[in-house]
mmCIF file of C-alpha atoms and ligand atoms in Angstrom:
data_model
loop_
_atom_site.group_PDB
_atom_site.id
_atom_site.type_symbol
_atom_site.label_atom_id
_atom_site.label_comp_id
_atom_site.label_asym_id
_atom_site.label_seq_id
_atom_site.Cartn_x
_atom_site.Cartn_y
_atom_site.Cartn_z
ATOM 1 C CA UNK L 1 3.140 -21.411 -19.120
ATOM 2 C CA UNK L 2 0.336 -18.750 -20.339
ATOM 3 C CA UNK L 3 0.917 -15.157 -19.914
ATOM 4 C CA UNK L 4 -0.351 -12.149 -20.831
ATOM 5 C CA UNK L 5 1.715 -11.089 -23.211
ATOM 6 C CA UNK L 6 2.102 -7.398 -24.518
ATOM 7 C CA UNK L 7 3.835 -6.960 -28.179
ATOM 8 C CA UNK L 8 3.550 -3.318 -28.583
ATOM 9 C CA UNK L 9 2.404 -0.306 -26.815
ATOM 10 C CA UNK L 10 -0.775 1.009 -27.050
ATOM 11 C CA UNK L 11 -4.679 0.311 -26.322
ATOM 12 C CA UNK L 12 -5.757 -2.590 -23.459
ATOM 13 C CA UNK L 13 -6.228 -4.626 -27.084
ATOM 14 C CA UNK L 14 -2.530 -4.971 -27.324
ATOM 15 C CA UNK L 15 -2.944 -7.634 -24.248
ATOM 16 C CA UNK L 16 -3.353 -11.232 -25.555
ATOM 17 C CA UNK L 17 -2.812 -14.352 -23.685
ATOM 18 C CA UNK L 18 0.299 -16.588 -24.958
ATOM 19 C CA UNK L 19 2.018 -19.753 -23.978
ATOM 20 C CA UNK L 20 5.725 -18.583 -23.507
ATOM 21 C CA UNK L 21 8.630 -20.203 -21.618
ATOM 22 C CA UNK L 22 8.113 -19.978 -18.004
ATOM 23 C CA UNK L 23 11.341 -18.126 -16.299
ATOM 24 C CA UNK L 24 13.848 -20.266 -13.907
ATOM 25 C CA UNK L 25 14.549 -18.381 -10.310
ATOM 26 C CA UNK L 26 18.011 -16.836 -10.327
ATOM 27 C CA UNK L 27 20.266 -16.567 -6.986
ATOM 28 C CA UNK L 28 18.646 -15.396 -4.270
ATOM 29 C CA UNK L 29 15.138 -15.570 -5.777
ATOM 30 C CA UNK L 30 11.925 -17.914 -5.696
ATOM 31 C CA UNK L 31 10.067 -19.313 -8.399
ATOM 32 C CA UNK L 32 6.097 -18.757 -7.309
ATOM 33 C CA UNK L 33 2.982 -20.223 -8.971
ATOM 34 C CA UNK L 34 0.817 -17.126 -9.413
ATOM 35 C CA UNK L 35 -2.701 -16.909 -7.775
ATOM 36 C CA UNK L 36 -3.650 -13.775 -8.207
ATOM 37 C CA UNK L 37 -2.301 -10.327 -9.668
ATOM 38 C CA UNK L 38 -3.498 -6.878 -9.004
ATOM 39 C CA UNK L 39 -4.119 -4.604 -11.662
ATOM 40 C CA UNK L 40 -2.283 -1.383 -11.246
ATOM 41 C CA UNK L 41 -3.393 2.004 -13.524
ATOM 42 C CA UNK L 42 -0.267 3.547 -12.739
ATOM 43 C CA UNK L 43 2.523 0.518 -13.076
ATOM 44 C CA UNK L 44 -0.035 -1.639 -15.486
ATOM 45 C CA UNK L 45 -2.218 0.543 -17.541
ATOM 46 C CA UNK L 46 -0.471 3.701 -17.989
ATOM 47 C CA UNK L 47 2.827 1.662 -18.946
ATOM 48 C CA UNK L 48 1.021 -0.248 -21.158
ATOM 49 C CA UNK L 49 -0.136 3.050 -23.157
ATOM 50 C CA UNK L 50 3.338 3.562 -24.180
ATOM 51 C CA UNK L 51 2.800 7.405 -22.830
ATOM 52 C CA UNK L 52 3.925 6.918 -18.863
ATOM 53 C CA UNK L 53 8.038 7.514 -18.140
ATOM 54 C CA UNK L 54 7.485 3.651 -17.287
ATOM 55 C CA UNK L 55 6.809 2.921 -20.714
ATOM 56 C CA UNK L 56 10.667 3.848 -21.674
ATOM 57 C CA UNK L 57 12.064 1.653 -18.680
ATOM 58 C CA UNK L 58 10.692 -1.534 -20.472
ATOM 59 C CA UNK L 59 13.893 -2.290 -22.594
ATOM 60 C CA UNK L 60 12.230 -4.951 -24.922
ATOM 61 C CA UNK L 61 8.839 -6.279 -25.989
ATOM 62 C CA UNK L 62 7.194 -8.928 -25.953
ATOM 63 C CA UNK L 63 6.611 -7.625 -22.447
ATOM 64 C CA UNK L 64 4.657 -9.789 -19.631
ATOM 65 C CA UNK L 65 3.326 -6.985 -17.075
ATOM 66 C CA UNK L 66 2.129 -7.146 -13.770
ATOM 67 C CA UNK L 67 3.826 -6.351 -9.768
ATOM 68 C CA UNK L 68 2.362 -7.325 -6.614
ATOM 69 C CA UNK L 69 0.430 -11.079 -6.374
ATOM 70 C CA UNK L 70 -0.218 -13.612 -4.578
ATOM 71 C CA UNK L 71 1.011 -17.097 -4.938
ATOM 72 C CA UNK L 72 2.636 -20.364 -3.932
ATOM 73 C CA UNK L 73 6.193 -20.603 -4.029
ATOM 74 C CA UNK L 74 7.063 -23.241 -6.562
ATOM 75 C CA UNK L 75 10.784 -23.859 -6.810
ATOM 76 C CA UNK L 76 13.443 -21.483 -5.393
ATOM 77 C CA UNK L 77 17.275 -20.648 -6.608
ATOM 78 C CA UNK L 78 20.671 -21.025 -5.280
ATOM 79 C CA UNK L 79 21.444 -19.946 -1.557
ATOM 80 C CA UNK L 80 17.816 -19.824 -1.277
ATOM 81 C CA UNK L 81 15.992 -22.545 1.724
ATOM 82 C CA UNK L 82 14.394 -25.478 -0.261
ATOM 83 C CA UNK L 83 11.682 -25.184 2.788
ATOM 84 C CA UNK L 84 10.496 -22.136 1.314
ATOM 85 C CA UNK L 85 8.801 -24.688 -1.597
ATOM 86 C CA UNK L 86 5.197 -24.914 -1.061
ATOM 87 C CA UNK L 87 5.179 -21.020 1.297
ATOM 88 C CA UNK L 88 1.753 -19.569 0.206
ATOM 89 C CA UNK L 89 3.267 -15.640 -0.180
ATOM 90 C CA UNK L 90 2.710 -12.002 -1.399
ATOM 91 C CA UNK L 91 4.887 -10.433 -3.557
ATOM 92 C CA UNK L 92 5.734 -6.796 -3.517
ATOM 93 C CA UNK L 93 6.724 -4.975 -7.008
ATOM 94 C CA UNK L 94 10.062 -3.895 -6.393
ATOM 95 C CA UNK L 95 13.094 -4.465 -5.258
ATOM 96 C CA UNK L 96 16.107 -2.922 -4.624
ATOM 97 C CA UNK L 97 20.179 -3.414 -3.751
ATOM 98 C CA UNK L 98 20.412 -3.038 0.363
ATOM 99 C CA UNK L 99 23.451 -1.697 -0.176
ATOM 100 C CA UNK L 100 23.896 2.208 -1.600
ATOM 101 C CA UNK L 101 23.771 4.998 0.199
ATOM 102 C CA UNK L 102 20.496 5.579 -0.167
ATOM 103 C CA UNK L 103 19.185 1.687 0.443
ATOM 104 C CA UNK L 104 21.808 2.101 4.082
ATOM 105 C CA UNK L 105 19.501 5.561 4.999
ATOM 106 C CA UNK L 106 16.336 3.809 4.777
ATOM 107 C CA UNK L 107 15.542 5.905 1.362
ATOM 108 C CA UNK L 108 14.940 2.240 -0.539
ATOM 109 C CA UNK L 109 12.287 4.369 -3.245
ATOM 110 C CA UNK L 110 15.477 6.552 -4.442
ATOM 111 C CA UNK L 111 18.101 3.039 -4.866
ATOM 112 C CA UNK L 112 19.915 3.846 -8.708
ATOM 113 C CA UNK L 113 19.047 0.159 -8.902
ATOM 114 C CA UNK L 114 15.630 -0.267 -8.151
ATOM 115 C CA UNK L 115 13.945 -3.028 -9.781
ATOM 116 C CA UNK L 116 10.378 -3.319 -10.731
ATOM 117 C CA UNK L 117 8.557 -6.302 -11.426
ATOM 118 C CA UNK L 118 6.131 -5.812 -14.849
ATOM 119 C CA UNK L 119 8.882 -2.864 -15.855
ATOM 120 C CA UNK L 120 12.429 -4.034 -15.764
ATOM 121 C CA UNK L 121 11.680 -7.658 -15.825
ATOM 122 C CA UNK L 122 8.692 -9.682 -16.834
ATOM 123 C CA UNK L 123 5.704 -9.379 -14.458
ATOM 124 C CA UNK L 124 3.294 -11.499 -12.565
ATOM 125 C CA UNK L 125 0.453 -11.532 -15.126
ATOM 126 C CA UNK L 126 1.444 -14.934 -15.703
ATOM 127 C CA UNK L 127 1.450 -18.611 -14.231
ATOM 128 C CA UNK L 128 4.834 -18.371 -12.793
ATOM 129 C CA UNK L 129 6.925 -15.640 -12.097
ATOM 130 C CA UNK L 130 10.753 -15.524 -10.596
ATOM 131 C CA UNK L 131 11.087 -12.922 -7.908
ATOM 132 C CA UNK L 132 13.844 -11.842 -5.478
ATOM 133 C CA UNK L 133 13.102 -13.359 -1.729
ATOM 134 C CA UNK L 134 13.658 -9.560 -0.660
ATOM 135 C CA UNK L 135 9.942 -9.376 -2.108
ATOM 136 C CA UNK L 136 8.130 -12.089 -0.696
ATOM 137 C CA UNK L 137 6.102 -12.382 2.346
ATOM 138 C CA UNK L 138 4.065 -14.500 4.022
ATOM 139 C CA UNK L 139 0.144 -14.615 3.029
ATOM 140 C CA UNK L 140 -1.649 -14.482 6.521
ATOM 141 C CA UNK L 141 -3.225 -18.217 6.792
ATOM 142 C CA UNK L 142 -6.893 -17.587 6.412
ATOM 143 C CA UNK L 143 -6.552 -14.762 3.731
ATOM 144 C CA UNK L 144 -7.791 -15.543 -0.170
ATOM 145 C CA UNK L 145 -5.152 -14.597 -2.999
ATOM 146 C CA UNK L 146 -7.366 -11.792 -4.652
ATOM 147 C CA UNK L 147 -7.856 -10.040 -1.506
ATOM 148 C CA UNK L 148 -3.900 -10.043 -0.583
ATOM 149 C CA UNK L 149 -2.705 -9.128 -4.367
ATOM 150 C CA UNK L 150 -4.816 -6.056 -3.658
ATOM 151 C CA UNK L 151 -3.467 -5.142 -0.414
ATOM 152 C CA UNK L 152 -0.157 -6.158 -1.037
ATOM 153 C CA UNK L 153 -0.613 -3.257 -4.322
ATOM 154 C CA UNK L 154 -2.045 -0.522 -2.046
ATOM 155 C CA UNK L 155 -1.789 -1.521 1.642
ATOM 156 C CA UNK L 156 1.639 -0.537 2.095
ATOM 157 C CA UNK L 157 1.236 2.980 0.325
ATOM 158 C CA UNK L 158 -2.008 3.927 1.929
ATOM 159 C CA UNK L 159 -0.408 3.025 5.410
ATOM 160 C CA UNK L 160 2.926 5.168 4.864
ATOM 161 C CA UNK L 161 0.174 8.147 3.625
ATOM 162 C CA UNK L 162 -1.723 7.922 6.369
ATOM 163 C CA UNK L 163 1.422 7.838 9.059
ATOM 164 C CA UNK L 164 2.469 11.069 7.271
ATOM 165 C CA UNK L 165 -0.512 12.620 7.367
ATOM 166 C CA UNK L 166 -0.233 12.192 10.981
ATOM 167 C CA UNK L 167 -3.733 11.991 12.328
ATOM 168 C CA UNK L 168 -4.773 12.076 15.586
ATOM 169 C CA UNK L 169 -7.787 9.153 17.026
ATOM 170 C CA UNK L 170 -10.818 10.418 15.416
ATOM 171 C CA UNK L 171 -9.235 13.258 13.541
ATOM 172 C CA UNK L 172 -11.307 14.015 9.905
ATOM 173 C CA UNK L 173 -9.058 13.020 6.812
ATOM 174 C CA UNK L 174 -10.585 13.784 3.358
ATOM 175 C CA UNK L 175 -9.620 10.984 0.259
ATOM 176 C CA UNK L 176 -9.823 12.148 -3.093
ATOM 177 C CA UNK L 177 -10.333 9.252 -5.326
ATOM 178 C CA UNK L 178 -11.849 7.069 -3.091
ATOM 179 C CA UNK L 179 -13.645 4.652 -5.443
ATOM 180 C CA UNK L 180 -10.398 3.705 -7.306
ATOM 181 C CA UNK L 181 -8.089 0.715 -5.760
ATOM 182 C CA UNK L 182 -5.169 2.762 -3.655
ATOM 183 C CA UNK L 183 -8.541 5.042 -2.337
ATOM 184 C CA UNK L 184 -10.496 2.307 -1.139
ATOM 185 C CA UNK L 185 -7.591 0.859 0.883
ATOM 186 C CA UNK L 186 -6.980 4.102 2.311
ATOM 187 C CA UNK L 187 -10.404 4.532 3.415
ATOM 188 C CA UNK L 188 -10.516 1.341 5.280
ATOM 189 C CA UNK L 189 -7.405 1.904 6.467
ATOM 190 C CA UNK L 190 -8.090 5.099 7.969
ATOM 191 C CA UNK L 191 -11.103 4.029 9.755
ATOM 192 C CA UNK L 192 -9.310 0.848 10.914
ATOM 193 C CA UNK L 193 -6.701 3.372 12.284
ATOM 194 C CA UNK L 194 -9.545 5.574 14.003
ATOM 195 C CA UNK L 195 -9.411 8.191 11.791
ATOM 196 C CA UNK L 196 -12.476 9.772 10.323
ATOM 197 C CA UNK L 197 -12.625 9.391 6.781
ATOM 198 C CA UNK L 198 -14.412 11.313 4.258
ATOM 199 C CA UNK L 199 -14.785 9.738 0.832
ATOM 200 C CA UNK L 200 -14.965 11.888 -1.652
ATOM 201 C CA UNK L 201 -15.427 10.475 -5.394
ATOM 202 C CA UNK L 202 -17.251 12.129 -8.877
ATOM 203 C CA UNK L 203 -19.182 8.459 -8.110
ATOM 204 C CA UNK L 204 -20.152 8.527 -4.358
ATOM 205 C CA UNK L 205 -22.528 5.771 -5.453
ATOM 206 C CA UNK L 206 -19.462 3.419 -5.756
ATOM 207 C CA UNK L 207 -17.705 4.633 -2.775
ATOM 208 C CA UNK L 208 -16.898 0.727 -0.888
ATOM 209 C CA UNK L 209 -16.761 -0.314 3.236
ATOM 210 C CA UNK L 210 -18.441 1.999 5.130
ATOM 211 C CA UNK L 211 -16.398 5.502 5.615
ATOM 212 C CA UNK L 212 -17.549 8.238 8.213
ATOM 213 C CA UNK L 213 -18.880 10.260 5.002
ATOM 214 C CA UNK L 214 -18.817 10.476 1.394
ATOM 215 C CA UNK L 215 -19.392 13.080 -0.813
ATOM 216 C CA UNK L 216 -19.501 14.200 -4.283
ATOM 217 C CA UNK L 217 -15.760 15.573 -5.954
ATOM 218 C CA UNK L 218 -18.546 17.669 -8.088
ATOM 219 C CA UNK L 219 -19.987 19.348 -4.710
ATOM 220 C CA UNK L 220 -19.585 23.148 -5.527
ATOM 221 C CA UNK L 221 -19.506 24.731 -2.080
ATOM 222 C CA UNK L 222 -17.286 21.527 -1.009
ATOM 223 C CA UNK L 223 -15.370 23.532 1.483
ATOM 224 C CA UNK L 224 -18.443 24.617 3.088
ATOM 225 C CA UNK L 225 -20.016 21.647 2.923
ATOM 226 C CA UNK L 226 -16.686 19.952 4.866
ATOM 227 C CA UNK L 227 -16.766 22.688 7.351
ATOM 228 C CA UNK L 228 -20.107 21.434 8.380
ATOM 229 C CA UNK L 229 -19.338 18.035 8.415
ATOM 230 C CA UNK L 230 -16.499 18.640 11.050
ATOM 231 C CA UNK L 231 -18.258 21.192 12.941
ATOM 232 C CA UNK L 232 -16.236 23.986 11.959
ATOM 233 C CA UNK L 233 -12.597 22.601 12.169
ATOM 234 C CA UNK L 234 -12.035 21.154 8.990
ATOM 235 C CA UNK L 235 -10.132 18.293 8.101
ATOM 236 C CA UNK L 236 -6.639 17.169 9.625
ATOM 237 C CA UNK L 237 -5.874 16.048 6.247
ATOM 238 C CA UNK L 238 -6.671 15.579 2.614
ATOM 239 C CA UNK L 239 -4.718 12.045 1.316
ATOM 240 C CA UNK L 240 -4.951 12.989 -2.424
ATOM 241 C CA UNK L 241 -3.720 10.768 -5.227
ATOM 242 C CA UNK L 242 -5.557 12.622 -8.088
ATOM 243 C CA UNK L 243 -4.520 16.055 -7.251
ATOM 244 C CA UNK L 244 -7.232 17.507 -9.903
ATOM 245 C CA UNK L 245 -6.364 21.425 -9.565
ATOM 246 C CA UNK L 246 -10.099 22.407 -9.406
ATOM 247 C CA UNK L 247 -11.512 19.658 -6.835
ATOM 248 C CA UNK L 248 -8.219 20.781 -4.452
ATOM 249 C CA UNK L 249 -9.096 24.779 -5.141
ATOM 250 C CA UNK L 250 -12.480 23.987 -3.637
ATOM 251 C CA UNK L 251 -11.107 21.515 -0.573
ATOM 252 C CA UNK L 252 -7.970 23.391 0.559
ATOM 253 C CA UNK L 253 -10.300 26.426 2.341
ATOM 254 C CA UNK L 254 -11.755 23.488 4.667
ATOM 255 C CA UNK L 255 -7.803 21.783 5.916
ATOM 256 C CA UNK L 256 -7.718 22.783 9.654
ATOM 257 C CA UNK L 257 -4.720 24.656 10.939
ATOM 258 C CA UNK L 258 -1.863 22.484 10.875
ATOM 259 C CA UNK L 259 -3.447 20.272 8.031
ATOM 260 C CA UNK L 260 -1.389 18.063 5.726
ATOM 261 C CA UNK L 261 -2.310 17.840 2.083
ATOM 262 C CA UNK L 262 -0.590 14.270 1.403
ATOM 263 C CA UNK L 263 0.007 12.947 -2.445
ATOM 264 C CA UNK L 264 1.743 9.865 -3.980
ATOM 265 C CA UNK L 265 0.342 10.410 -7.250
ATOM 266 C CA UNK L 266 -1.616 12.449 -9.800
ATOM 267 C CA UNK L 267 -4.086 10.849 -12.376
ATOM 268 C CA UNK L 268 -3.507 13.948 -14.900
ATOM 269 C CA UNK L 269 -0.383 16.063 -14.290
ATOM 270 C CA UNK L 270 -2.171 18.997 -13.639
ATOM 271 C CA UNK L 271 -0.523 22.090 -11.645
ATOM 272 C CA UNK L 272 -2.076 22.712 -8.347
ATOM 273 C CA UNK L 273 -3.368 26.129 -7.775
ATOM 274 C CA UNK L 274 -1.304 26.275 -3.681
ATOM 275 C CA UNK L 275 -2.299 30.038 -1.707
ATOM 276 C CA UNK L 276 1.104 30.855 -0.356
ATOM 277 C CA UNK L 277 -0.964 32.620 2.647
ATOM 278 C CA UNK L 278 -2.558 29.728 4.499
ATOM 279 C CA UNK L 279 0.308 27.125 4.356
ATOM 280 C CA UNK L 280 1.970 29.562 6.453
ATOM 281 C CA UNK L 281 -0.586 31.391 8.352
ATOM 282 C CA UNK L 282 -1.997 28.250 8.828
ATOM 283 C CA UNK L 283 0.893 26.042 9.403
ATOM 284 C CA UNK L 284 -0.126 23.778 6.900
ATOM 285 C CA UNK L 285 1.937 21.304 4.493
ATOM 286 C CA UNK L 286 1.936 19.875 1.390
ATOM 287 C CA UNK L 287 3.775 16.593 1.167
ATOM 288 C CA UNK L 288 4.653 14.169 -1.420
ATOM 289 C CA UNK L 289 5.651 10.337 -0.745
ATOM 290 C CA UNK L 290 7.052 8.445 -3.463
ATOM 291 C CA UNK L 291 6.552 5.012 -2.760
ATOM 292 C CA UNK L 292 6.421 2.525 0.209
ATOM 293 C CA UNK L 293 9.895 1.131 1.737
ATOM 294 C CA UNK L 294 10.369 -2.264 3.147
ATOM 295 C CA UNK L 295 9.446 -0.940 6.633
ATOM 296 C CA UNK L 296 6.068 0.196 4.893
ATOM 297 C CA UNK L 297 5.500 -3.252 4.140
ATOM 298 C CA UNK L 298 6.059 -4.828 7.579
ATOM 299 C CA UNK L 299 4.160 -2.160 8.957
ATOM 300 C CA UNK L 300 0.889 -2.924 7.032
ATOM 301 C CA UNK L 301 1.177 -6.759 7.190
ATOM 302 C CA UNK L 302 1.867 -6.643 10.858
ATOM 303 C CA UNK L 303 -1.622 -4.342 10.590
ATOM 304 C CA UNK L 304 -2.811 -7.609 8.422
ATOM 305 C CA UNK L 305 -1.924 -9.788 10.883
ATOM 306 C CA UNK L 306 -3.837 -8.205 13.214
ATOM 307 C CA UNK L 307 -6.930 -8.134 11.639
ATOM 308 C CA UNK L 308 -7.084 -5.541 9.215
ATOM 309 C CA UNK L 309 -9.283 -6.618 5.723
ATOM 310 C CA UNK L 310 -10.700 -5.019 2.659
ATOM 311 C CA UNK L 311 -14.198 -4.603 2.430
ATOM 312 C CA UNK L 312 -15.698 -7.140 -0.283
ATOM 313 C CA UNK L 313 -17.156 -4.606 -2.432
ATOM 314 C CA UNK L 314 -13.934 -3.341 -2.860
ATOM 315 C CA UNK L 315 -12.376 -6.323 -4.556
ATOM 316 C CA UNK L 316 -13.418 -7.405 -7.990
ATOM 317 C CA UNK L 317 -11.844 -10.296 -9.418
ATOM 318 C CA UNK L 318 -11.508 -11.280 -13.312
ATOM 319 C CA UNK L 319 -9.949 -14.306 -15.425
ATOM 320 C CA UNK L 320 -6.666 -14.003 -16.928
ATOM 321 C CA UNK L 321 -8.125 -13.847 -20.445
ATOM 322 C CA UNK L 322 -9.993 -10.668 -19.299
ATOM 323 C CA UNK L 323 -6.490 -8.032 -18.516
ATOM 324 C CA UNK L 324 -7.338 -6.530 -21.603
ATOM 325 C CA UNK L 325 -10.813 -5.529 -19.777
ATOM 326 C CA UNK L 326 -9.256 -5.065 -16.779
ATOM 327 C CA UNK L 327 -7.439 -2.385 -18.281
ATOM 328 C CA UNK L 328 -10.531 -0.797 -20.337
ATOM 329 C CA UNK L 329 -12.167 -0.246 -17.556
ATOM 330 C CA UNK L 330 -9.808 1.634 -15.567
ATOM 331 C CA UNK L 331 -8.720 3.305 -18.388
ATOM 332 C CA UNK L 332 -12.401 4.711 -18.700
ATOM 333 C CA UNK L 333 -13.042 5.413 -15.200
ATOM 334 C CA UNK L 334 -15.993 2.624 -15.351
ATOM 335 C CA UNK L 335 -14.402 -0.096 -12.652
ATOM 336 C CA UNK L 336 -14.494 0.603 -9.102
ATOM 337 C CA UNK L 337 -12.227 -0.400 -6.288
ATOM 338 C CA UNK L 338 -9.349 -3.153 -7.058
ATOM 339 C CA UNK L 339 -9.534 -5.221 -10.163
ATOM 340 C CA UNK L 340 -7.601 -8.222 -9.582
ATOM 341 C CA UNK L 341 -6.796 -11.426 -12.169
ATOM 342 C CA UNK L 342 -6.916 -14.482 -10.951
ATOM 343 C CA UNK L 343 -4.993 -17.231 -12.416
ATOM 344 C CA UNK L 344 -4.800 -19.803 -10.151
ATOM 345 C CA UNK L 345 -6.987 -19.166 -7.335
HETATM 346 ZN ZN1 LIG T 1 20.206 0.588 -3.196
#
């Protein structure tokens, strides 16, 4: 089968398209025919540098990456149903034991044997990949591969952000980042949910869907200017996944009383300047979210199911020969909303 195939760490140039042995599904897992693979700057790109903690959990190159897709299933293991052959499904990136403490409490994200697809075993930047059935779901009937690779990446995330956050109908929630892949879904999420989103990006230009605002991360007077905006209440929450120090120094005077600052990742490490005063005068919180469980995942396809889609300027799609690309451009801040291979479409 052809895979992209990393042999070292390093720049997106270490990606190169191989033909390697294609895997056989294990117990318990399915063997699915991939049509299209998100590409993730946290799991993909910054693993791939050979710099992210992820890098380390990759025990021995060549490496294929890649986590959530969308395929057919192909073949499937023993004590798996030979009726799942033929299943058009989405794939999450991880998987984990059901039975530890932690797995029992609902606290999947903290299992001592979580799995990762694209870390701990070869990934689904590839033409067939085997997966535990824990991961799979069923693709909604009428949706394309590209579009449910990049949902099934950031749909389940954004959801469990935006459940903490806690928003009331037509409550203001400010996203940092919102022209990158896990920002865009949360956008349209949000204003699928009823929320009112604010988009705020250093490109506003690029900004996809069609959010209640969207400003500019480089706006000076940004908590006056979101004061305005809500007529003087400021925002119920700020979903941030960049967590830049200086953009939240000049958002945090605008979170309403009671406001959530919600984060499930940071682009550069930085240390966040937090005002002891308001968070209690104001009531306000600060929480992190790892990752999404399995009941994070039902909830957004259910969501899916009913009707729930990423706008189309969101998605961009590219062959498998382009990862390396793929991973440029994120890496440089140039692409915009999801990048997505497709390899059999
Ligand atoms: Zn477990």
């Amino acid at each position: 089968m052809r895979a992209v195939v990393m042999r070292a760490f390093g720049a997106a140039d270490v990606l190169a398209v191989e033909d390697v042995q294609a895997p056989d599904p294990g117990p318990g897992e399915a063997l699915v025919r991939v049509g299209a693979v998100a590409v993730s700057r946290t799991r993909d790109v910054a693993t791939r540098s050979g710099r992210h903690p992820f890098s380390k959990q990759v025990k021995e190159l060549p490496h294929v990456l890649g986590g959530d897709f969308a395929g057919v299933v192909e073949r499937v293991g023993p004590g798996v149903d030979e009726g799942l052959a033929g299943r058009r499904v989405v794939a999450s990136c991880s998987a984990t034991c059901g039975e530890c403490a932690a797995c029992r409490s609902g606290r999947e994200p903290e299992c001592p044997d979580l799995e990762m697809l694209g870390i701990h075993r070869w990934g689904s930047y590839a033409e067939l990949v085997a997966v535990p059935m824990q991961s799979v779901h069923e693709l909604p009937e009428d949706m394309g591969m590209a579009e449910a690779a990049a949902l099934g990446s950031t749909g389940p995330i954004a959801g469990a952000q935006l459940a903490l956050a806690g928003l009331a109908p037509g409550a203001w929630v400010l996203i940092t980042g919102a022209t990158g892949a896990l920002g865009s879904t949360l956008t349209a999420l949000a204003t699928e949910q009823g929320a009112r989103a604010i988009a705020l990006s250093r490109r506003p230009e690029a900004v996809a869907g069609s959010p209640a605002a969207t400003l500019d991360a480089a706006e000076e007077d940004l908590a006056g200017v979101l004061m305005e905006l809500t007529g003087g209440a400021g925002v119920a929450a700020a979903i941030d996944n960049v967590c830049s120090a200086d953009v939240f120094a000049r958002y945090l005077p605008a979170l309403a009383i009671g406001g959530r600052v919600v984060i499930s990742g940071t682009i550069g490490m930085e240390v966040l300047p937090v005002p002891a005063g308001p968070f209690y005068l104001r009531g306000q919180s600060l929480l992190g979210l790892r990752t999404a469980t399995p009941r994070d995942h039902e909830a957004f396809w259910a969501q899916v199911r009913a009707g729930f889609r990423l706008p189309a300027d969101a998605l961009r799609t590219l062959p498998i020969e382009a990862a390396a690309e793929a991973h440029a451009g994120i890496e440089s801040g140039a692409a915009a909303g999801h990048a997505v291979l497709e390899i059999a479409p």
